[in-house]
mmCIF file of C-alpha atoms (C1' of nucleotides) in Angstrom:
data_model
loop_
_atom_site.group_PDB
_atom_site.id
_atom_site.type_symbol
_atom_site.label_atom_id
_atom_site.label_comp_id
_atom_site.label_asym_id
_atom_site.label_seq_id
_atom_site.Cartn_x
_atom_site.Cartn_y
_atom_site.Cartn_z
ATOM 1 C CA UNK A 15 0.000 0.000 0.000
ATOM 2 C CA UNK A 16 1.375 3.423 -0.862
ATOM 3 C CA UNK A 17 2.141 5.887 1.878
ATOM 4 C CA UNK A 18 -0.347 8.733 2.226
ATOM 5 C CA UNK A 19 2.158 11.301 0.933
ATOM 6 C CA UNK A 20 3.058 9.141 -2.051
ATOM 7 C CA UNK A 21 -0.568 8.688 -2.857
ATOM 8 C CA UNK A 22 -1.319 12.369 -2.523
ATOM 9 C CA UNK A 23 1.677 13.257 -4.687
ATOM 10 C CA UNK A 24 0.489 11.030 -7.485
ATOM 11 C CA UNK A 25 -2.970 12.547 -7.323
ATOM 12 C CA UNK A 26 -1.508 16.022 -7.630
ATOM 13 C CA UNK A 27 0.669 14.988 -10.550
ATOM 14 C CA UNK A 28 -2.290 13.523 -12.384
ATOM 15 C CA UNK A 29 -4.753 16.289 -11.682
ATOM 16 C CA UNK A 30 -3.027 19.649 -11.694
ATOM 17 C CA UNK A 31 -1.908 19.485 -15.364
ATOM 18 C CA UNK A 32 -5.405 18.456 -16.359
ATOM 19 C CA UNK A 33 -7.069 21.388 -14.642
ATOM 20 C CA UNK A 34 -4.379 23.783 -15.820
ATOM 21 C CA UNK A 35 -4.980 22.739 -19.379
ATOM 22 C CA UNK A 36 -8.698 23.433 -19.143
ATOM 23 C CA UNK A 37 -8.134 26.839 -17.622
ATOM 24 C CA UNK A 38 -5.652 27.723 -20.335
ATOM 25 C CA UNK A 39 -7.892 26.547 -23.157
ATOM 26 C CA UNK A 40 -10.800 28.438 -21.693
ATOM 27 C CA UNK A 41 -8.847 31.701 -21.395
ATOM 28 C CA UNK A 42 -7.530 31.367 -24.912
ATOM 29 C CA UNK A 43 -10.918 30.737 -26.436
ATOM 30 C CA UNK A 44 -12.387 34.235 -26.348
ATOM 31 C CA UNK A 45 -12.230 36.342 -29.465
ATOM 32 C CA UNK A 46 -10.699 39.685 -28.712
ATOM 33 C CA UNK A 47 -10.031 39.047 -25.067
ATOM 34 C CA UNK A 48 -7.956 35.919 -25.277
ATOM 35 C CA UNK A 49 -5.155 35.854 -22.755
ATOM 36 C CA UNK A 50 -2.555 33.333 -21.737
ATOM 37 C CA UNK A 51 -2.570 32.386 -18.075
ATOM 38 C CA UNK A 52 0.657 34.308 -17.341
ATOM 39 C CA UNK A 53 -0.742 37.357 -19.147
ATOM 40 C CA UNK A 54 -3.905 37.143 -17.093
ATOM 41 C CA UNK A 55 -1.964 36.814 -13.886
ATOM 42 C CA UNK A 56 0.303 39.718 -14.758
ATOM 43 C CA UNK A 57 -2.649 41.980 -15.530
ATOM 44 C CA UNK A 58 -4.413 40.976 -12.326
ATOM 45 C CA UNK A 59 -1.326 41.702 -10.266
ATOM 46 C CA UNK A 60 -0.743 45.071 -11.896
ATOM 47 C CA UNK A 61 -4.305 46.085 -11.233
ATOM 48 C CA UNK A 62 -4.004 45.063 -7.605
ATOM 49 C CA UNK A 63 -0.598 46.728 -7.212
ATOM 50 C CA UNK A 64 -0.477 49.769 -9.464
ATOM 51 C CA UNK A 65 2.931 51.289 -10.221
ATOM 52 C CA UNK A 66 4.537 47.939 -9.597
ATOM 53 C CA UNK A 67 7.952 47.206 -11.000
ATOM 54 C CA UNK A 68 8.753 44.497 -13.493
ATOM 55 C CA UNK A 69 10.567 42.480 -10.847
ATOM 56 C CA UNK A 70 7.550 42.485 -8.589
ATOM 57 C CA UNK A 71 5.307 41.207 -11.337
ATOM 58 C CA UNK A 72 7.827 38.560 -12.363
ATOM 59 C CA UNK A 73 8.186 37.440 -8.774
ATOM 60 C CA UNK A 74 4.455 37.137 -8.300
ATOM 61 C CA UNK A 75 3.713 35.414 -11.581
ATOM 62 C CA UNK A 76 6.729 33.194 -11.125
ATOM 63 C CA UNK A 77 8.736 33.859 -14.268
ATOM 64 C CA UNK A 78 12.288 34.976 -14.818
ATOM 65 C CA UNK A 79 12.754 38.689 -15.386
ATOM 66 C CA UNK A 80 13.487 38.503 -19.121
ATOM 67 C CA UNK A 81 10.394 36.381 -19.675
ATOM 68 C CA UNK A 82 8.254 38.964 -17.972
ATOM 69 C CA UNK A 83 9.909 41.781 -19.877
ATOM 70 C CA UNK A 84 8.866 40.163 -23.103
ATOM 71 C CA UNK A 85 5.410 39.310 -21.856
ATOM 72 C CA UNK A 86 4.877 42.938 -20.863
ATOM 73 C CA UNK A 87 6.119 44.021 -24.306
ATOM 74 C CA UNK A 88 3.154 42.189 -25.732
ATOM 75 C CA UNK A 89 0.690 43.718 -23.289
ATOM 76 C CA UNK A 90 2.014 47.212 -24.042
ATOM 77 C CA UNK A 91 1.730 46.573 -27.782
ATOM 78 C CA UNK A 92 -1.863 45.505 -27.275
ATOM 79 C CA UNK A 93 -2.515 48.728 -25.412
ATOM 80 C CA UNK A 94 -3.393 46.983 -22.153
ATOM 81 C CA UNK A 95 -0.498 48.145 -20.005
ATOM 82 C CA UNK A 96 1.418 51.370 -19.688
ATOM 83 C CA UNK A 97 5.133 51.156 -18.909
ATOM 84 C CA UNK A 98 6.848 54.295 -17.685
ATOM 85 C CA UNK A 99 10.211 54.834 -16.035
ATOM 86 C CA UNK A 100 9.777 55.320 -12.303
ATOM 87 C CA UNK A 101 10.429 58.869 -11.132
ATOM 88 C CA UNK A 102 11.957 57.855 -7.821
ATOM 89 C CA UNK A 103 14.435 55.358 -9.297
ATOM 90 C CA UNK A 104 14.989 55.567 -12.981
ATOM 91 C CA UNK A 105 16.291 52.042 -13.270
ATOM 92 C CA UNK A 106 12.811 50.896 -12.392
ATOM 93 C CA UNK A 107 9.693 50.768 -14.411
ATOM 94 C CA UNK A 108 6.200 51.683 -13.249
ATOM 95 C CA UNK A 109 3.491 49.473 -14.668
ATOM 96 C CA UNK A 110 -0.192 50.259 -14.713
ATOM 97 C CA UNK A 111 -3.267 49.163 -16.607
ATOM 98 C CA UNK A 112 -4.781 51.335 -19.285
ATOM 99 C CA UNK A 113 -8.568 51.717 -19.229
ATOM 100 C CA UNK A 114 -8.671 49.157 -22.039
ATOM 101 C CA UNK A 115 -6.519 46.806 -20.003
ATOM 102 C CA UNK A 116 -8.788 47.141 -17.009
ATOM 103 C CA UNK A 117 -11.956 46.421 -18.921
ATOM 104 C CA UNK A 118 -10.403 43.535 -20.834
ATOM 105 C CA UNK A 119 -9.135 41.996 -17.616
ATOM 106 C CA UNK A 120 -12.547 42.294 -16.036
ATOM 107 C CA UNK A 121 -14.268 40.759 -19.024
ATOM 108 C CA UNK A 122 -11.783 37.895 -19.110
ATOM 109 C CA UNK A 123 -12.153 37.257 -15.416
ATOM 110 C CA UNK A 124 -15.905 37.249 -15.740
ATOM 111 C CA UNK A 125 -15.767 34.698 -18.545
ATOM 112 C CA UNK A 126 -13.411 32.416 -16.698
ATOM 113 C CA UNK A 127 -15.277 32.703 -13.430
ATOM 114 C CA UNK A 128 -18.515 31.900 -15.167
ATOM 115 C CA UNK A 129 -16.977 28.881 -16.828
ATOM 116 C CA UNK A 130 -15.482 27.562 -13.611
ATOM 117 C CA UNK A 131 -18.611 28.247 -11.633
ATOM 118 C CA UNK A 132 -20.592 26.292 -14.192
ATOM 119 C CA UNK A 133 -18.411 23.293 -13.667
ATOM 120 C CA UNK A 134 -18.224 23.672 -9.907
ATOM 121 C CA UNK A 135 -21.970 23.970 -9.616
ATOM 122 C CA UNK A 136 -22.183 20.242 -10.282
ATOM 123 C CA UNK A 137 -20.530 19.608 -6.942
ATOM 124 C CA UNK A 138 -22.217 19.394 -3.591
ATOM 125 C CA UNK A 139 -21.590 22.186 -1.161
ATOM 126 C CA UNK A 140 -19.409 19.872 0.844
ATOM 127 C CA UNK A 141 -17.308 18.935 -2.169
ATOM 128 C CA UNK A 142 -16.796 22.584 -3.042
ATOM 129 C CA UNK A 143 -15.700 23.224 0.512
ATOM 130 C CA UNK A 144 -13.161 20.424 0.240
ATOM 131 C CA UNK A 145 -11.768 21.817 -2.999
ATOM 132 C CA UNK A 146 -11.574 25.312 -1.591
ATOM 133 C CA UNK A 147 -9.803 24.112 1.520
ATOM 134 C CA UNK A 148 -7.334 22.096 -0.524
ATOM 135 C CA UNK A 149 -6.572 25.091 -2.733
ATOM 136 C CA UNK A 150 -5.817 27.161 0.341
ATOM 137 C CA UNK A 151 -3.518 24.473 1.712
ATOM 138 C CA UNK A 152 -1.654 24.126 -1.584
ATOM 139 C CA UNK A 153 -1.386 27.864 -2.146
ATOM 140 C CA UNK A 154 0.203 28.225 1.244
ATOM 141 C CA UNK A 155 2.560 25.314 0.677
ATOM 142 C CA UNK A 156 3.734 26.390 -2.752
ATOM 143 C CA UNK A 157 3.910 30.101 -2.088
ATOM 144 C CA UNK A 158 6.146 29.654 0.918
ATOM 145 C CA UNK A 159 8.284 27.359 -1.187
ATOM 146 C CA UNK A 160 9.486 30.137 -3.455
ATOM 147 C CA UNK A 161 12.643 30.941 -1.599
ATOM 148 C CA UNK A 162 13.846 27.344 -1.458
ATOM 149 C CA UNK B 12 -20.203 38.017 0.237
ATOM 150 C CA UNK B 13 -19.160 35.909 -2.747
ATOM 151 C CA UNK B 14 -21.116 32.799 -3.590
ATOM 152 C CA UNK B 15 -19.393 29.542 -2.654
ATOM 153 C CA UNK B 16 -18.812 28.638 -6.305
ATOM 154 C CA UNK B 17 -17.369 32.054 -7.085
ATOM 155 C CA UNK B 18 -15.104 31.806 -4.116
ATOM 156 C CA UNK B 19 -13.974 28.319 -5.036
ATOM 157 C CA UNK B 20 -13.355 29.370 -8.636
ATOM 158 C CA UNK B 21 -11.078 32.194 -7.557
ATOM 159 C CA UNK B 22 -9.146 29.861 -5.301
ATOM 160 C CA UNK B 23 -8.595 27.475 -8.172
ATOM 161 C CA UNK B 24 -7.514 30.265 -10.468
ATOM 162 C CA UNK B 25 -4.982 31.512 -7.948
ATOM 163 C CA UNK B 26 -3.598 28.165 -6.911
ATOM 164 C CA UNK B 27 -3.454 25.815 -9.871
ATOM 165 C CA UNK B 28 -0.996 27.915 -11.916
ATOM 166 C CA UNK B 29 1.211 28.250 -8.875
ATOM 167 C CA UNK B 30 1.416 24.518 -8.258
ATOM 168 C CA UNK B 31 1.794 23.786 -11.952
ATOM 169 C CA UNK B 32 4.740 26.110 -12.138
ATOM 170 C CA UNK B 33 6.504 24.347 -9.291
ATOM 171 C CA UNK B 34 5.932 20.944 -10.807
ATOM 172 C CA UNK B 35 7.252 22.133 -14.144
ATOM 173 C CA UNK B 36 10.330 23.765 -12.662
ATOM 174 C CA UNK B 37 11.033 20.655 -10.644
ATOM 175 C CA UNK B 38 10.783 18.325 -13.630
ATOM 176 C CA UNK B 39 13.013 20.507 -15.745
ATOM 177 C CA UNK B 40 15.696 20.817 -13.120
ATOM 178 C CA UNK B 41 17.295 17.399 -13.438
ATOM 179 C CA UNK B 42 20.413 17.054 -15.511
ATOM 180 C CA UNK B 43 19.987 14.353 -18.099
ATOM 181 C CA UNK B 44 16.456 13.443 -17.194
ATOM 182 C CA UNK B 45 14.766 16.786 -17.558
ATOM 183 C CA UNK B 46 11.317 16.513 -19.051
ATOM 184 C CA UNK B 47 8.512 18.930 -19.696
ATOM 185 C CA UNK B 48 5.204 18.070 -18.088
ATOM 186 C CA UNK B 49 3.607 17.075 -21.416
ATOM 187 C CA UNK B 50 6.624 14.910 -22.247
ATOM 188 C CA UNK B 51 6.370 13.226 -18.882
ATOM 189 C CA UNK B 52 2.683 12.620 -19.313
ATOM 190 C CA UNK B 53 3.143 11.250 -22.819
ATOM 191 C CA UNK B 54 5.832 8.825 -21.670
ATOM 192 C CA UNK B 55 3.708 7.691 -18.742
ATOM 193 C CA UNK B 56 0.736 7.061 -20.987
ATOM 194 C CA UNK B 57 2.766 5.147 -23.554
ATOM 195 C CA UNK B 58 4.197 2.933 -20.858
ATOM 196 C CA UNK B 59 0.743 2.241 -19.501
ATOM 197 C CA UNK B 60 -0.747 1.681 -22.968
ATOM 198 C CA UNK B 61 1.951 0.193 -25.199
ATOM 199 C CA UNK B 62 1.384 0.280 -28.969
ATOM 200 C CA UNK B 63 -0.864 3.301 -28.537
ATOM 201 C CA UNK B 64 -1.524 5.562 -31.468
ATOM 202 C CA UNK B 65 -0.599 9.207 -31.664
ATOM 203 C CA UNK B 66 -4.233 10.239 -31.371
ATOM 204 C CA UNK B 67 -4.668 8.298 -28.180
ATOM 205 C CA UNK B 68 -1.661 9.943 -26.599
ATOM 206 C CA UNK B 69 -2.748 13.393 -27.762
ATOM 207 C CA UNK B 70 -6.228 12.808 -26.400
ATOM 208 C CA UNK B 71 -4.923 11.742 -23.029
ATOM 209 C CA UNK B 72 -2.320 14.445 -22.637
ATOM 210 C CA UNK B 73 -4.764 16.995 -23.963
ATOM 211 C CA UNK B 74 -2.901 18.470 -26.913
ATOM 212 C CA UNK B 75 -3.824 18.848 -30.547
ATOM 213 C CA UNK B 76 -2.531 16.133 -32.837
ATOM 214 C CA UNK B 77 0.163 18.237 -34.554
ATOM 215 C CA UNK B 78 1.514 19.318 -31.178
ATOM 216 C CA UNK B 79 1.827 15.728 -30.087
ATOM 217 C CA UNK B 80 3.419 14.739 -33.367
ATOM 218 C CA UNK B 81 6.158 17.253 -32.734
ATOM 219 C CA UNK B 82 6.508 16.341 -29.091
ATOM 220 C CA UNK B 83 6.962 12.691 -30.042
ATOM 221 C CA UNK B 84 9.548 13.716 -32.657
ATOM 222 C CA UNK B 85 11.620 15.027 -29.800
ATOM 223 C CA UNK B 86 11.189 11.894 -27.709
ATOM 224 C CA UNK B 87 12.181 9.701 -30.652
ATOM 225 C CA UNK B 88 15.258 11.839 -31.298
ATOM 226 C CA UNK B 89 16.239 11.436 -27.664
ATOM 227 C CA UNK B 90 15.899 7.690 -28.023
ATOM 228 C CA UNK B 91 13.106 7.416 -25.461
ATOM 229 C CA UNK B 92 10.282 6.324 -27.735
ATOM 230 C CA UNK B 93 10.001 4.033 -30.713
ATOM 231 C CA UNK B 94 7.532 4.990 -33.443
ATOM 232 C CA UNK B 95 6.585 2.324 -35.963
ATOM 233 C CA UNK B 96 3.761 2.118 -38.452
ATOM 234 C CA UNK B 97 0.982 -0.088 -37.174
ATOM 235 C CA UNK B 98 0.707 -3.410 -38.958
ATOM 236 C CA UNK B 99 -3.071 -3.591 -38.726
ATOM 237 C CA UNK B 100 -3.736 -0.095 -40.058
ATOM 238 C CA UNK B 101 -0.880 1.585 -41.804
ATOM 239 C CA UNK B 102 -2.247 5.064 -41.318
ATOM 240 C CA UNK B 103 -1.624 4.561 -37.655
ATOM 241 C CA UNK B 104 1.505 4.656 -35.651
ATOM 242 C CA UNK B 105 2.442 2.300 -32.816
ATOM 243 C CA UNK B 106 4.310 3.986 -29.993
ATOM 244 C CA UNK B 107 6.321 2.247 -27.315
ATOM 245 C CA UNK B 108 9.042 3.110 -24.844
ATOM 246 C CA UNK B 109 12.606 2.049 -25.437
ATOM 247 C CA UNK B 110 14.453 0.591 -22.456
ATOM 248 C CA UNK B 111 16.126 3.970 -22.062
ATOM 249 C CA UNK B 112 12.747 5.670 -22.108
ATOM 250 C CA UNK B 113 11.424 3.348 -19.445
ATOM 251 C CA UNK B 114 14.314 3.891 -17.096
ATOM 252 C CA UNK B 115 14.360 7.640 -17.644
ATOM 253 C CA UNK B 116 10.650 7.845 -16.958
ATOM 254 C CA UNK B 117 11.036 5.878 -13.779
ATOM 255 C CA UNK B 118 13.917 8.013 -12.584
ATOM 256 C CA UNK B 119 12.008 11.203 -13.345
ATOM 257 C CA UNK B 120 8.936 9.962 -11.559
ATOM 258 C CA UNK B 121 10.998 9.033 -8.536
ATOM 259 C CA UNK B 122 12.543 12.499 -8.374
ATOM 260 C CA UNK B 123 9.249 14.284 -8.689
ATOM 261 C CA UNK B 124 7.493 12.036 -6.215
ATOM 262 C CA UNK B 125 10.273 12.558 -3.720
ATOM 263 C CA UNK B 126 10.082 16.294 -4.158
ATOM 264 C CA UNK B 127 6.325 16.413 -3.740
ATOM 265 C CA UNK B 128 6.362 14.055 -0.813
ATOM 266 C CA UNK B 129 8.911 16.281 0.889
ATOM 267 C CA UNK B 130 6.595 19.225 0.611
ATOM 268 C CA UNK B 131 3.478 17.276 1.523
ATOM 269 C CA UNK B 132 5.126 15.819 4.589
ATOM 270 C CA UNK B 133 4.732 19.220 6.232
ATOM 271 C CA UNK B 134 0.995 18.737 6.246
ATOM 272 C CA UNK B 135 -1.044 16.942 8.843
ATOM 273 C CA UNK B 136 -2.579 13.662 7.845
ATOM 274 C CA UNK B 137 -5.946 15.345 7.734
ATOM 275 C CA UNK B 138 -4.722 18.089 5.421
ATOM 276 C CA UNK B 139 -3.210 15.532 3.076
ATOM 277 C CA UNK B 140 -6.503 13.694 3.029
ATOM 278 C CA UNK B 141 -8.288 16.917 2.100
ATOM 279 C CA UNK B 142 -5.869 17.587 -0.743
ATOM 280 C CA UNK B 143 -6.144 14.049 -2.002
ATOM 281 C CA UNK B 144 -9.918 14.149 -1.927
ATOM 282 C CA UNK B 145 -9.986 17.488 -3.742
ATOM 283 C CA UNK B 146 -7.682 16.151 -6.451
ATOM 284 C CA UNK B 147 -9.997 13.236 -7.004
ATOM 285 C CA UNK B 148 -12.994 15.537 -7.260
ATOM 286 C CA UNK B 149 -11.256 17.839 -9.725
ATOM 287 C CA UNK B 150 -9.863 15.000 -11.806
ATOM 288 C CA UNK B 151 -13.330 13.608 -12.204
ATOM 289 C CA UNK B 152 -14.814 16.998 -13.019
ATOM 290 C CA UNK B 153 -12.216 17.963 -15.613
ATOM 291 C CA UNK B 154 -11.814 14.571 -17.202
ATOM 292 C CA UNK B 155 -15.495 14.238 -17.922
ATOM 293 C CA UNK B 156 -15.419 17.736 -19.345
ATOM 294 C CA UNK B 157 -13.301 16.710 -22.331
ATOM 295 C CA UNK B 158 -16.125 16.135 -24.755
ATOM 296 C CA UNK B 159 -17.851 19.431 -24.027
ATOM 297 C "C1'" DT C 3 -15.148 10.132 -48.472
ATOM 298 C "C1'" DA C 4 -13.293 9.662 -43.764
ATOM 299 C "C1'" DT C 5 -9.372 8.891 -40.766
ATOM 300 C "C1'" DT C 6 -4.475 9.233 -39.230
ATOM 301 C "C1'" DG C 7 -0.722 11.601 -39.141
ATOM 302 C "C1'" DT C 8 2.801 15.155 -40.851
ATOM 303 C "C1'" DT C 9 4.322 19.683 -42.443
ATOM 304 C "C1'" DA C 10 3.993 24.620 -42.535
ATOM 305 C "C1'" DT C 11 3.226 28.686 -40.055
ATOM 306 C "C1'" DA C 12 2.868 31.630 -36.321
ATOM 307 C "C1'" DC C 13 2.437 32.687 -31.687
ATOM 308 C "C1'" DT C 14 3.599 32.410 -26.532
ATOM 309 C "C1'" DC C 15 6.357 30.610 -22.625
ATOM 310 C "C1'" DT C 16 10.627 29.746 -20.638
ATOM 311 C "C1'" DA C 17 15.408 30.082 -19.178
ATOM 312 C "C1'" DT C 18 20.348 31.627 -19.290
ATOM 313 C "C1'" DA C 19 23.864 34.797 -20.680
ATOM 314 C "C1'" DA C 20 25.387 39.193 -21.978
ATOM 315 C "C1'" DC C 21 24.547 43.884 -21.958
ATOM 316 C "C1'" DT C 22 22.909 48.904 -20.583
ATOM 317 C "C1'" DA C 23 21.576 52.349 -17.460
ATOM 318 C "C1'" DT C 24 21.088 53.923 -12.981
ATOM 319 C "C1'" DA C 25 22.098 53.942 -7.937
ATOM 320 C "C1'" DT D 1 29.877 47.373 -7.056
ATOM 321 C "C1'" DA D 2 25.002 46.196 -7.040
ATOM 322 C "C1'" DT D 3 20.375 46.475 -8.980
ATOM 323 C "C1'" DA D 4 16.591 46.877 -12.639
ATOM 324 C "C1'" DG D 5 15.635 45.930 -16.899
ATOM 325 C "C1'" DT D 6 16.451 44.761 -21.945
ATOM 326 C "C1'" DT D 7 18.306 42.176 -25.756
ATOM 327 C "C1'" DA D 8 20.042 37.977 -27.721
ATOM 328 C "C1'" DT D 9 19.576 33.274 -28.202
ATOM 329 C "C1'" DA D 10 17.554 28.877 -28.074
ATOM 330 C "C1'" DG D 11 14.164 25.380 -27.330
ATOM 331 C "C1'" DA D 12 9.467 23.734 -26.028
ATOM 332 C "C1'" DG D 13 4.361 24.156 -26.139
ATOM 333 C "C1'" DT D 14 0.326 25.431 -28.566
ATOM 334 C "C1'" DA D 15 -3.117 25.859 -32.265
ATOM 335 C "C1'" DT D 16 -4.958 26.125 -37.077
ATOM 336 C "C1'" DA D 17 -4.620 25.172 -41.890
ATOM 337 C "C1'" DA D 18 -2.997 22.562 -45.634
ATOM 338 C "C1'" DC D 19 -1.356 18.298 -47.125
ATOM 339 C "C1'" DA D 20 -0.262 13.054 -47.789
ATOM 340 C "C1'" DA D 21 -1.257 8.368 -47.130
ATOM 341 C "C1'" DT D 22 -4.304 4.791 -46.084
ATOM 342 C "C1'" DA D 23 -8.918 2.732 -45.232
#
DNA sequence: TATTGTTATACTCTATAACTATA
DNA sequence: TATAGTTATAGAGTATAACAATA
């Protein structure tokens, strides 16, 4: 019989990529407001933390700095993000959403939320509670892991 | 107050990409046996279902057929997979692991399992049970969703 | 004609290394 | 010297469209 941790690890390895794939496909499927998951996460972070630097966004989204630089290039080209040099420290960059970026992000979030809620509505209240609790546990575990 | 489903959806959206990112980084970090998550999943499926066709693998891993064709190209070049025309139906392809592919897959799985178990060992038995149960719920939900 | 797979094309994601500008 | 960011480079993932081979 497998140990509990072994068992749990295998379940994670089987399930997380599956769910991730659905989320990605769903986000990509909207004409005009299609976003990749990292793009979505970057926009959401910038809205929550206006004037954030590139490093902060990269840290939060979990990419290397050059990756985020290029990702932001694309968002700026699409007119969703404004990138200005910071006044306090001119090495830095100050990122913020344009009005178009804000409304696109909100529309995308609405779509994705609706999609997920549709799926989750098939669960019992208890099952949803279990999923929510598990997400909180994992988020804690894997966020704290960053420095290691 | 957000509805339970809305709440749960946001938790999923915040957490799944985070965990996915860690799994990916972990799998890529091994010298000699570094695999992407889709490569790992393809190898695992082919071992479980020898002589499978390209379509079957693509279906299981969740990629489009051309994507899987290219992914398998890489695995064949690395000597991990053998791709032969099927005898019964020569449009098809019969995929199987080489001995090298089998041992690499096993080594990679061991590494990843060990890594995940290390993290999960910080949880209480009850927390692990919650995570495991949630994974089962999600796997069911998102596997059945494929045809929609 | 329908199915299986490949090729062509075009993005995005991702990382590391080398570089520039500022502190 | 150290930090923030960009550019260069390279490889993988992803999808759609067009094509070839076989049934």
